[in-house]
């Protein structure tokens, strides 16, 4: 069963005066969209308003996003100064993002660097990975390694070198390793909670104000496959 985040069950990984970092659940939408569903940003605002008894509107900046069916680390800015610096940091790729993905098929190599050219299709909200550059495509690069073999699955650790739309999902699908539950990219059946087994596991970055190095690790979701890792 799917449990969405609320102000009372929010999984906070780090909080200080300038930033708040949350472990996103399956189904949480980071920022409002055409569905009209309540976004995680509003939930975090409610939490801050209640915790600090703040009158009026709470400032909260969305720094980056995760796809709705994925889980893991999401960073929000609590001040405009932090937001400006974080936006710059994320756009310049001055952060280290590590993901975990569960796939059914064994990748061609134990570890590898994948380079594709992704072309986005706005009609069905997917990105197709091409080996060679095609019109309107963007270069995408990541590295992966197998970190565990489960009974029926392989667990991959992935480091992103670029930040493209559905990058990990489309690149893994292109090598014949769609992520567990990801019907959109070729997995044969959905997960009961509608999510996919892609988790933003670790983030290392320089704090936008204190300048200290932060290393954030997000616990995996509470389900059988993740718990075996």
Coordinates of N, CA and C in Angstrom, one line a residue:
X1 N 0.8 -1.2 0.0 CA 0.0 0.0 0.0 C 0.9 1.3 0.0
X2 N 0.4 2.3 -0.7 CA 1.2 3.5 -0.8 C 0.8 4.5 0.3
X3 N 1.9 4.9 1.0 CA 1.7 6.0 2.0 C 2.4 7.2 1.6
X4 N 1.7 8.3 1.3 CA 2.3 9.6 0.9 C 2.8 10.3 2.1
X5 N 3.8 11.3 1.9 CA 4.3 12.1 3.0 C 3.3 13.1 3.4
X6 N 3.2 13.3 4.8 CA 2.4 14.4 5.3 C 3.3 15.1 6.3
X7 N 2.8 16.2 6.8 CA 3.7 17.0 7.8 C 4.0 16.2 9.1
X8 N 3.2 15.2 9.3 CA 3.4 14.4 10.5 C 4.3 13.2 10.4
X9 N 4.4 12.7 9.1 CA 5.3 11.5 8.9 C 6.5 11.8 8.0
X10 N 6.8 13.1 7.8 CA 7.9 13.5 6.9 C 9.2 12.9 7.4
X11 N 9.9 12.3 6.4 CA 11.2 11.7 6.8 C 12.3 12.7 6.5
X12 N 12.7 13.4 7.6 CA 13.7 14.5 7.4 C 15.1 13.9 7.7
X13 N 16.0 14.1 6.7 CA 17.3 13.6 6.8 C 18.3 14.7 7.3
X14 N 18.0 15.9 7.1 CA 18.8 17.0 7.6 C 18.0 18.3 7.6
X15 N 18.1 19.1 8.6 CA 17.5 20.4 8.7 C 18.3 21.4 9.4
X16 N 18.5 22.6 8.9 CA 19.1 23.7 9.6 C 18.4 25.0 9.2
X17 N 18.9 26.1 9.5 CA 18.2 27.4 9.2 C 18.1 27.7 7.7
X18 N 18.9 27.0 6.9 CA 18.9 27.4 5.5 C 18.3 26.3 4.5
X19 N 18.5 25.0 5.0 CA 18.0 23.9 4.1 C 17.2 22.9 4.9
X20 N 16.4 22.1 4.1 CA 15.8 21.0 4.7 C 15.8 19.9 3.6
X21 N 16.3 18.7 4.1 CA 16.4 17.6 3.1 C 15.5 16.4 3.6
X22 N 14.7 15.9 2.6 CA 13.7 15.0 2.9 C 13.9 13.7 2.1
X23 N 13.5 12.5 2.7 CA 13.5 11.3 2.0 C 12.1 11.1 1.4
X24 N 12.1 11.2 0.1 CA 10.8 11.2 -0.6 C 10.2 9.8 -0.7
X25 N 8.9 9.7 -0.5 CA 8.3 8.4 -0.7 C 7.8 8.2 -2.1
X26 N 7.5 6.9 -2.5 CA 6.8 6.6 -3.8 C 5.5 7.4 -3.8
X27 N 5.3 8.1 -5.0 CA 4.0 8.8 -5.2 C 4.0 10.2 -4.8
X28 N 5.0 10.6 -3.9 CA 5.1 12.0 -3.6 C 5.5 12.8 -4.9
X29 N 4.9 13.9 -5.1 CA 5.2 14.7 -6.3 C 6.0 15.9 -5.7
X30 N 7.2 16.2 -6.2 CA 8.0 17.2 -5.6 C 7.4 18.6 -5.7
X31 N 7.0 19.0 -6.9 CA 6.4 20.3 -7.2 C 5.1 20.1 -7.9
X32 N 4.2 21.1 -7.7 CA 2.8 21.0 -8.2 C 2.9 20.9 -9.7
X33 N 1.9 20.1 -10.3 CA 1.8 19.9 -11.7 C 0.3 19.9 -12.1
X34 N 0.1 19.5 -13.3 CA -1.3 19.5 -13.8 C -2.3 18.5 -13.1
X35 N -1.7 17.6 -12.4 CA -2.6 16.6 -11.7 C -3.4 17.4 -10.5
X36 N -2.8 18.5 -10.0 CA -3.4 19.2 -8.9 C -3.2 18.5 -7.6
X37 N -2.4 17.4 -7.6 CA -2.1 16.7 -6.3 C -1.2 17.6 -5.4
X38 N -1.4 17.4 -4.1 CA -0.6 18.3 -3.2 C 0.9 17.9 -3.3
X39 N 1.8 18.9 -3.6 CA 3.2 18.5 -3.8 C 3.9 18.4 -2.4
X40 N 5.0 17.8 -2.5 CA 5.9 17.6 -1.3 C 6.3 19.0 -0.8
X41 N 6.5 19.9 -1.7 CA 7.0 21.3 -1.2 C 5.9 21.9 -0.3
X42 N 4.6 21.7 -0.6 CA 3.6 22.2 0.3 C 3.5 21.5 1.6
X43 N 3.8 20.2 1.6 CA 3.9 19.4 2.8 C 5.0 19.9 3.7
X44 N 6.1 20.2 3.1 CA 7.3 20.7 3.9 C 7.0 22.0 4.5
X45 N 6.3 22.9 3.7 CA 5.9 24.2 4.2 C 5.0 24.1 5.4
X46 N 4.0 23.2 5.4 CA 3.1 22.9 6.5 C 3.9 22.5 7.7
X47 N 4.9 21.6 7.5 CA 5.7 21.1 8.6 C 6.5 22.3 9.3
X48 N 7.1 23.1 8.4 CA 7.9 24.3 9.0 C 7.0 25.2 9.7
X49 N 5.8 25.5 9.1 CA 4.9 26.5 9.7 C 4.4 26.0 11.1
X50 N 4.1 24.7 11.2 CA 3.7 24.2 12.5 C 4.8 24.1 13.5
X51 N 6.0 23.6 13.0 CA 7.1 23.3 14.0 C 7.6 24.6 14.6
X52 N 7.7 25.7 13.7 CA 8.3 27.0 14.2 C 7.2 28.0 14.5
X53 N 5.9 27.6 14.4 CA 4.8 28.5 14.7 C 4.9 29.8 13.9
X54 N 5.2 29.6 12.6 CA 5.4 30.8 11.7 C 4.1 31.4 11.2
X55 N 4.0 32.7 11.4 CA 2.8 33.4 10.8 C 3.0 33.6 9.3
X56 N 1.9 33.8 8.6 CA 2.0 34.1 7.2 C 2.6 33.0 6.3
X57 N 3.1 33.4 5.1 CA 3.6 32.5 4.1 C 5.0 32.0 4.5
X58 N 5.2 30.7 4.3 CA 6.5 30.1 4.6 C 7.3 30.1 3.3
X59 N 8.6 30.6 3.3 CA 9.4 30.5 2.1 C 10.0 29.2 2.0
X60 N 9.9 28.6 0.8 CA 10.6 27.3 0.5 C 10.9 27.2 -1.0
X61 N 12.1 27.0 -1.3 CA 12.6 26.9 -2.7 C 12.8 25.5 -3.1
X62 N 12.3 25.1 -4.3 CA 12.5 23.8 -4.8 C 13.8 23.8 -5.6
X63 N 14.8 23.0 -5.2 CA 16.1 23.0 -5.8 C 16.2 22.1 -7.0
X64 N 15.6 20.9 -6.8 CA 15.7 19.9 -7.9 C 14.5 18.9 -7.7
X65 N 14.3 18.0 -8.6 CA 13.2 17.1 -8.5 C 13.6 15.7 -8.6
X66 N 12.7 14.8 -8.2 CA 12.8 13.4 -8.5 C 11.5 12.9 -9.1
X67 N 11.5 12.0 -10.0 CA 10.3 11.5 -10.7 C 9.4 10.9 -9.6
X68 N 8.1 11.1 -9.9 CA 7.1 10.7 -8.9 C 7.2 9.2 -8.4
X69 N 7.5 8.2 -9.3 CA 7.6 6.8 -8.8 C 8.9 6.5 -8.1
X70 N 9.9 7.4 -8.0 CA 11.1 7.1 -7.4 C 11.1 7.6 -5.9
X71 N 12.2 7.2 -5.2 CA 12.3 7.6 -3.8 C 13.6 8.2 -3.5
X72 N 13.8 8.8 -2.3 CA 15.1 9.2 -1.9 C 15.2 10.7 -1.7
X73 N 16.5 11.2 -1.8 CA 16.9 12.5 -1.3 C 16.3 13.7 -2.2
X74 N 15.6 14.6 -1.5 CA 15.2 15.8 -2.1 C 15.6 17.0 -1.2
X75 N 16.2 18.0 -1.8 CA 16.7 19.2 -1.1 C 15.8 20.4 -1.3
X76 N 15.4 21.0 -0.3 CA 14.7 22.3 -0.4 C 15.4 23.4 0.3
X77 N 15.3 24.6 -0.2 CA 15.9 25.8 0.5 C 14.9 26.5 1.3
X78 N 15.4 26.9 2.6 CA 14.5 27.6 3.5 C 14.7 29.1 3.4
X79 N 15.8 29.5 2.7 CA 16.1 31.0 2.5 C 16.4 31.2 1.1
X80 N 16.2 32.5 0.6 CA 16.5 32.8 -0.7 C 18.0 32.8 -1.0
X81 N 18.8 33.1 0.0 CA 20.3 33.0 -0.2 C 20.7 31.6 -0.5
X82 N 20.1 30.7 0.3 CA 20.5 29.2 0.1 C 20.0 28.8 -1.3
X83 N 18.8 29.2 -1.7 CA 18.2 28.8 -2.9 C 19.0 29.2 -4.1
X84 N 19.5 30.5 -4.1 CA 20.3 31.0 -5.2 C 21.6 30.2 -5.4
X85 N 22.2 29.9 -4.2 CA 23.5 29.2 -4.3 C 23.3 27.7 -4.6
X86 N 22.3 27.1 -4.1 CA 22.0 25.7 -4.4 C 21.6 25.5 -5.9
X87 N 20.8 26.4 -6.4 CA 20.5 26.4 -7.8 C 21.7 26.4 -8.7
X88 N 22.6 27.3 -8.4 CA 23.9 27.4 -9.1 C 24.7 26.1 -9.0
X89 N 24.8 25.6 -7.8 CA 25.5 24.3 -7.5 C 25.0 23.1 -8.3
X90 N 23.7 23.0 -8.3 CA 23.0 21.9 -9.0 C 23.2 22.0 -10.5
X91 N 23.0 23.3 -11.0 CA 23.1 23.5 -12.5 C 24.5 23.3 -13.0
X92 N 25.5 23.6 -12.1 CA 26.9 23.4 -12.5 C 27.4 22.0 -12.2
X93 N 26.5 21.1 -11.7 CA 26.9 19.8 -11.3 C 28.0 19.7 -10.3
X94 N 27.9 20.6 -9.3 CA 28.9 20.6 -8.2 C 28.4 19.8 -7.0
X95 N 27.6 18.7 -7.4 CA 27.1 17.8 -6.3 C 27.4 16.4 -6.8
X96 N 27.5 15.5 -5.8 CA 27.7 14.1 -6.2 C 26.4 13.3 -5.8
X97 N 25.8 12.8 -6.9 CA 24.5 12.1 -6.7 C 24.7 10.6 -6.9
X98 N 24.3 9.8 -6.0 CA 24.4 8.3 -6.1 C 23.0 7.7 -6.0
X99 N 22.7 6.9 -6.9 CA 21.4 6.2 -6.9 C 21.6 4.7 -6.8
X100 N 20.5 4.1 -6.3 CA 20.5 2.6 -6.3 C 19.3 2.2 -7.2
X101 N 19.5 1.2 -8.1 CA 18.4 0.7 -8.9 C 18.4 -0.8 -8.8
X102 N 17.2 -1.4 -8.9 CA 17.0 -2.8 -8.9 C 16.5 -3.2 -10.3
X103 N 17.3 -4.1 -10.9 CA 16.9 -4.6 -12.3 C 16.9 -6.1 -12.3
X104 N 16.1 -6.6 -13.2 CA 15.9 -8.1 -13.3 C 17.0 -8.7 -14.1
X105 N 17.4 -8.1 -15.2 CA 18.4 -8.6 -16.1 C 19.8 -8.2 -15.7
X106 N 20.7 -9.1 -15.9 CA 22.1 -8.8 -15.6 C 22.7 -7.9 -16.6
X107 N 23.3 -6.8 -16.2 CA 23.9 -5.8 -17.2 C 25.0 -6.5 -18.0
X108 N 25.3 -6.0 -19.2 CA 26.4 -6.6 -20.0 C 27.7 -6.7 -19.3
X109 N 28.0 -5.7 -18.4 CA 29.3 -5.6 -17.7 C 29.0 -5.4 -16.2
X110 N 30.0 -5.8 -15.4 CA 29.9 -5.6 -13.9 C 29.9 -4.2 -13.6
X111 N 30.7 -3.4 -14.3 CA 30.6 -1.9 -14.2 C 30.9 -1.3 -15.5
X112 N 30.4 -0.1 -15.7 CA 30.6 0.5 -17.1 C 30.1 2.0 -17.0
X113 N 30.6 2.7 -18.0 CA 30.1 4.1 -18.2 C 29.2 4.0 -19.4
X114 N 28.0 4.6 -19.3 CA 27.0 4.6 -20.4 C 26.9 6.0 -20.9
X115 N 27.0 6.1 -22.2 CA 26.8 7.4 -22.9 C 25.8 7.3 -24.0
X116 N 24.7 8.1 -23.9 CA 23.7 8.0 -24.9 C 23.3 9.5 -25.3
X117 N 22.4 9.6 -26.3 CA 21.8 10.8 -26.6 C 20.3 10.7 -26.4
X118 N 19.8 11.5 -25.4 CA 18.4 11.3 -25.1 C 17.5 12.3 -25.8
X119 N 16.4 11.8 -26.4 CA 15.5 12.6 -27.0 C 14.1 12.5 -26.3
X120 N 13.6 13.6 -25.8 CA 12.4 13.6 -25.0 C 11.2 13.6 -25.9
X121 N 10.2 12.8 -25.5 CA 8.9 12.8 -26.2 C 7.8 13.4 -25.2
X122 N 7.5 14.7 -25.3 CA 6.5 15.3 -24.4 C 5.2 14.7 -24.4
X123 N 4.8 14.0 -25.5 CA 3.4 13.4 -25.6 C 3.2 12.3 -24.6
X124 N 4.2 11.4 -24.4 CA 4.0 10.4 -23.5 C 5.0 10.5 -22.3
X125 N 5.7 11.7 -22.2 CA 6.6 12.0 -21.1 C 7.6 10.9 -20.9
X126 N 8.3 10.6 -22.0 CA 9.5 9.6 -21.9 C 10.7 10.2 -22.6
X127 N 11.8 9.6 -22.4 CA 13.0 10.0 -23.2 C 13.6 8.7 -23.8
X128 N 13.9 8.8 -25.0 CA 14.5 7.6 -25.7 C 16.0 7.8 -25.8
X129 N 16.7 6.7 -25.5 CA 18.2 6.8 -25.5 C 18.7 6.3 -26.9
X130 N 19.5 7.1 -27.6 CA 20.1 6.7 -28.9 C 21.6 6.6 -28.7
X131 N 22.2 5.7 -29.5 CA 23.6 5.5 -29.4 C 24.3 6.7 -30.0
X132 N 23.8 7.2 -31.1 CA 24.4 8.4 -31.8 C 23.5 9.6 -31.7
X133 N 24.1 10.7 -31.9 CA 23.3 12.0 -31.7 C 22.2 12.0 -32.8
X134 N 21.0 12.4 -32.4 CA 19.9 12.6 -33.3 C 19.4 14.1 -33.1
X135 N 18.6 14.6 -34.0 CA 18.1 16.0 -33.8 C 17.4 16.2 -32.5
X136 N 17.7 17.3 -31.8 CA 17.0 17.7 -30.5 C 17.3 16.7 -29.4
X137 N 18.4 16.0 -29.5 CA 18.8 15.1 -28.4 C 19.9 15.7 -27.5
X138 N 20.0 15.3 -26.3 CA 21.0 15.8 -25.4 C 21.9 14.6 -24.9
X139 N 23.2 14.9 -24.8 CA 24.1 13.9 -24.4 C 23.9 13.6 -22.9
X140 N 23.9 12.3 -22.6 CA 23.6 11.8 -21.2 C 24.7 10.8 -20.9
X141 N 25.3 10.9 -19.7 CA 26.3 10.0 -19.2 C 26.2 9.7 -17.8
X142 N 26.4 8.4 -17.5 CA 26.4 7.9 -16.1 C 27.4 6.7 -16.0
X143 N 27.8 6.4 -14.7 CA 28.5 5.1 -14.6 C 27.7 4.2 -13.6
X144 N 27.8 2.9 -13.8 CA 27.1 2.0 -12.9 C 28.1 0.9 -12.5
X145 N 27.7 0.2 -11.4 CA 28.4 -1.0 -11.0 C 27.4 -1.9 -10.3
X146 N 27.5 -3.2 -10.4 CA 26.6 -4.1 -9.7 C 27.2 -4.2 -8.3
X147 N 26.3 -3.9 -7.3 CA 26.7 -4.0 -5.9 C 26.2 -5.2 -5.1
X148 N 25.1 -5.8 -5.7 CA 24.6 -7.0 -5.1 C 23.8 -7.8 -6.0
X149 N 23.8 -9.1 -5.9 CA 22.9 -10.0 -6.6 C 21.9 -10.6 -5.7
X150 N 20.7 -10.4 -5.9 CA 19.6 -11.0 -5.1 C 19.1 -12.2 -5.8
X151 N 18.2 -12.9 -5.3 CA 17.7 -14.2 -5.9 C 17.3 -13.9 -7.4
X152 N 16.5 -12.9 -7.6 CA 15.9 -12.7 -8.9 C 16.3 -11.3 -9.6
X153 N 17.1 -10.6 -8.8 CA 17.4 -9.2 -9.3 C 18.9 -8.9 -9.1
X154 N 19.3 -7.8 -9.7 CA 20.6 -7.2 -9.5 C 20.5 -5.8 -9.0
X155 N 21.3 -5.4 -8.0 CA 21.3 -4.0 -7.5 C 22.4 -3.3 -8.1
X156 N 22.1 -2.1 -8.7 CA 23.2 -1.3 -9.3 C 23.3 0.0 -8.5
X157 N 24.6 0.4 -8.4 CA 24.9 1.7 -7.9 C 25.2 2.6 -9.0
X158 N 24.6 3.8 -9.1 CA 24.7 4.6 -10.3 C 25.2 6.0 -9.9
X159 N 26.1 6.6 -10.6 CA 26.5 8.0 -10.4 C 26.2 8.7 -11.7
X160 N 25.5 9.8 -11.5 CA 25.1 10.6 -12.7 C 26.2 11.6 -13.0
X161 N 26.5 11.8 -14.3 CA 27.4 12.8 -14.8 C 26.7 14.0 -15.4
X162 N 25.5 13.7 -15.9 CA 24.6 14.7 -16.4 C 23.2 14.6 -15.8
X163 N 22.4 15.5 -15.9 CA 21.0 15.5 -15.3 C 19.9 15.6 -16.4
X164 N 19.6 14.5 -17.0 CA 18.6 14.6 -18.1 C 17.3 14.0 -17.6
X165 N 16.2 14.3 -18.4 CA 14.9 13.8 -18.1 C 14.9 12.3 -18.2
X166 N 14.5 11.6 -17.1 CA 14.4 10.2 -17.0 C 15.7 9.5 -17.4
X167 N 16.8 10.1 -17.1 CA 18.1 9.6 -17.6 C 18.4 8.2 -17.2
X168 N 18.4 7.9 -15.9 CA 18.7 6.5 -15.5 C 17.7 5.5 -16.0
X169 N 16.5 5.8 -16.0 CA 15.4 4.9 -16.5 C 15.6 4.6 -18.0
X170 N 15.9 5.6 -18.8 CA 16.0 5.3 -20.2 C 17.4 4.7 -20.6
X171 N 18.4 5.1 -19.9 CA 19.7 4.5 -20.2 C 19.8 3.1 -19.8
X172 N 19.3 2.7 -18.6 CA 19.3 1.3 -18.2 C 18.4 0.5 -19.1
X173 N 17.3 1.0 -19.5 CA 16.4 0.3 -20.4 C 17.1 0.0 -21.8
X174 N 17.9 1.0 -22.2 CA 18.6 0.9 -23.5 C 19.6 -0.3 -23.5
X175 N 20.1 -0.6 -22.3 CA 21.1 -1.8 -22.3 C 20.4 -3.1 -21.8
X176 N 19.0 -3.1 -21.9 CA 18.2 -4.3 -21.6 C 18.0 -4.5 -20.1
X177 N 18.1 -3.4 -19.3 CA 18.0 -3.6 -17.9 C 17.0 -2.6 -17.3
X178 N 15.7 -2.7 -17.7 CA 14.7 -1.8 -17.2 C 14.6 -2.0 -15.7
X179 N 14.3 -0.9 -15.0 CA 14.2 -0.9 -13.5 C 12.9 -1.6 -13.1
X180 N 13.0 -2.4 -12.0 CA 11.8 -3.1 -11.4 C 10.6 -2.2 -11.3
X181 N 9.5 -2.6 -11.9 CA 8.3 -1.8 -11.8 C 8.1 -0.7 -12.8
X182 N 9.1 -0.5 -13.6 CA 9.1 0.7 -14.6 C 8.5 0.2 -15.9
X183 N 7.1 0.2 -16.0 CA 6.4 -0.2 -17.2 C 6.7 0.7 -18.4
X184 N 6.9 2.0 -18.0 CA 7.2 3.0 -19.1 C 8.4 2.7 -19.9
X185 N 9.4 2.0 -19.2 CA 10.7 1.7 -19.9 C 10.9 0.2 -20.0
X186 N 9.8 -0.5 -20.1 CA 10.0 -1.9 -20.5 C 10.0 -3.0 -19.5
X187 N 9.8 -2.7 -18.2 CA 9.7 -3.8 -17.2 C 8.3 -4.4 -17.4
X188 N 8.2 -5.7 -17.1 CA 7.0 -6.5 -17.5 C 5.8 -6.3 -16.6
X189 N 6.1 -5.9 -15.3 CA 4.9 -5.7 -14.5 C 5.2 -4.5 -13.5
X190 N 4.1 -4.0 -13.0 CA 4.2 -2.8 -12.1 C 4.4 -3.3 -10.6
X191 N 4.9 -2.4 -9.8 CA 5.0 -2.7 -8.4 C 3.7 -2.4 -7.7
X192 N 3.3 -3.1 -6.6 CA 2.0 -2.9 -6.0 C 1.7 -1.5 -5.6
X193 N 2.8 -0.7 -5.3 CA 2.6 0.7 -4.8 C 2.7 1.6 -6.0
X194 N 2.8 1.1 -7.2 CA 2.9 2.0 -8.4 C 4.3 2.7 -8.5
X195 N 5.2 2.4 -7.6 CA 6.5 3.0 -7.7 C 7.5 2.2 -8.6
X196 N 8.7 2.6 -8.7 CA 9.8 1.8 -9.3 C 11.0 1.7 -8.3
X197 N 11.8 0.7 -8.5 CA 12.9 0.5 -7.6 C 14.1 1.3 -8.0
X198 N 13.9 2.7 -8.0 CA 15.0 3.6 -8.2 C 15.0 4.6 -7.0
X199 N 16.2 4.7 -6.3 CA 16.3 5.4 -5.0 C 17.5 6.3 -5.1
X200 N 17.2 7.6 -4.8 CA 18.3 8.6 -4.7 C 19.0 8.4 -3.3
X201 N 20.0 7.6 -3.3 CA 20.6 7.1 -2.1 C 21.5 8.0 -1.3
X202 N 22.4 8.7 -2.1 CA 23.4 9.5 -1.4 C 23.6 10.9 -2.2
X203 N 23.8 11.9 -1.4 CA 24.1 13.2 -2.0 C 25.3 13.9 -1.2
X204 N 26.3 14.3 -1.9 CA 27.4 15.0 -1.2 C 27.5 16.4 -1.9
X205 N 27.5 17.4 -1.0 CA 27.6 18.8 -1.6 C 28.1 19.7 -0.5
X206 N 28.5 20.9 -0.9 CA 28.9 21.9 0.0 C 27.7 22.7 0.5
X207 N 27.6 22.9 1.8 CA 26.5 23.7 2.3 C 26.5 25.1 1.8
X208 N 25.4 25.6 1.3 CA 25.4 26.9 0.6 C 25.8 28.1 1.5
X209 N 25.7 27.9 2.8 CA 26.0 29.0 3.7 C 27.2 28.7 4.6
X210 N 27.1 27.6 5.3 CA 28.2 27.3 6.2 C 29.5 26.8 5.5
X211 N 29.3 26.4 4.2 CA 30.4 25.9 3.4 C 31.0 24.5 3.9
X212 N 30.4 23.9 4.8 CA 30.9 22.6 5.2 C 30.4 21.5 4.2
X213 N 31.1 20.4 4.1 CA 30.7 19.3 3.2 C 29.6 18.5 3.9
X214 N 28.5 18.3 3.2 CA 27.4 17.5 3.8 C 27.4 16.2 3.0
X215 N 27.2 15.1 3.7 CA 27.0 13.8 3.0 C 25.7 13.2 3.6
X216 N 24.7 13.2 2.7 CA 23.4 12.7 3.1 C 23.1 11.3 2.6
X217 N 22.6 10.4 3.4 CA 22.2 9.1 2.9 C 20.8 8.8 3.3
X218 N 20.0 8.4 2.3 CA 18.6 8.1 2.5 C 18.3 6.6 2.7
X219 N 17.7 6.3 3.9 CA 17.3 4.8 4.0 C 16.4 4.4 2.9
X220 N 16.5 3.1 2.5 CA 15.7 2.6 1.5 C 14.3 2.4 1.9
X221 N 13.3 2.3 1.0 CA 11.9 2.1 1.4 C 11.7 0.8 2.1
X222 N 10.7 0.7 2.8 CA 10.4 -0.5 3.6 C 9.6 -1.5 2.8
X223 N 10.3 -2.2 1.9 CA 9.7 -3.3 1.2 C 10.7 -4.5 1.1
X224 N 10.2 -5.6 0.7 CA 11.0 -6.8 0.8 C 12.2 -6.8 -0.1
X225 N 12.1 -6.3 -1.3 CA 13.3 -6.3 -2.2 C 14.4 -5.4 -1.6
X226 N 14.0 -4.1 -1.3 CA 15.0 -3.2 -0.7 C 15.6 -3.7 0.6
X227 N 14.8 -4.3 1.4 CA 15.3 -4.8 2.7 C 16.3 -5.9 2.6
X228 N 16.4 -6.6 1.4 CA 17.4 -7.6 1.2 C 18.8 -7.1 0.8
X229 N 18.9 -5.8 0.6 CA 20.1 -5.2 0.1 C 21.1 -5.0 1.3

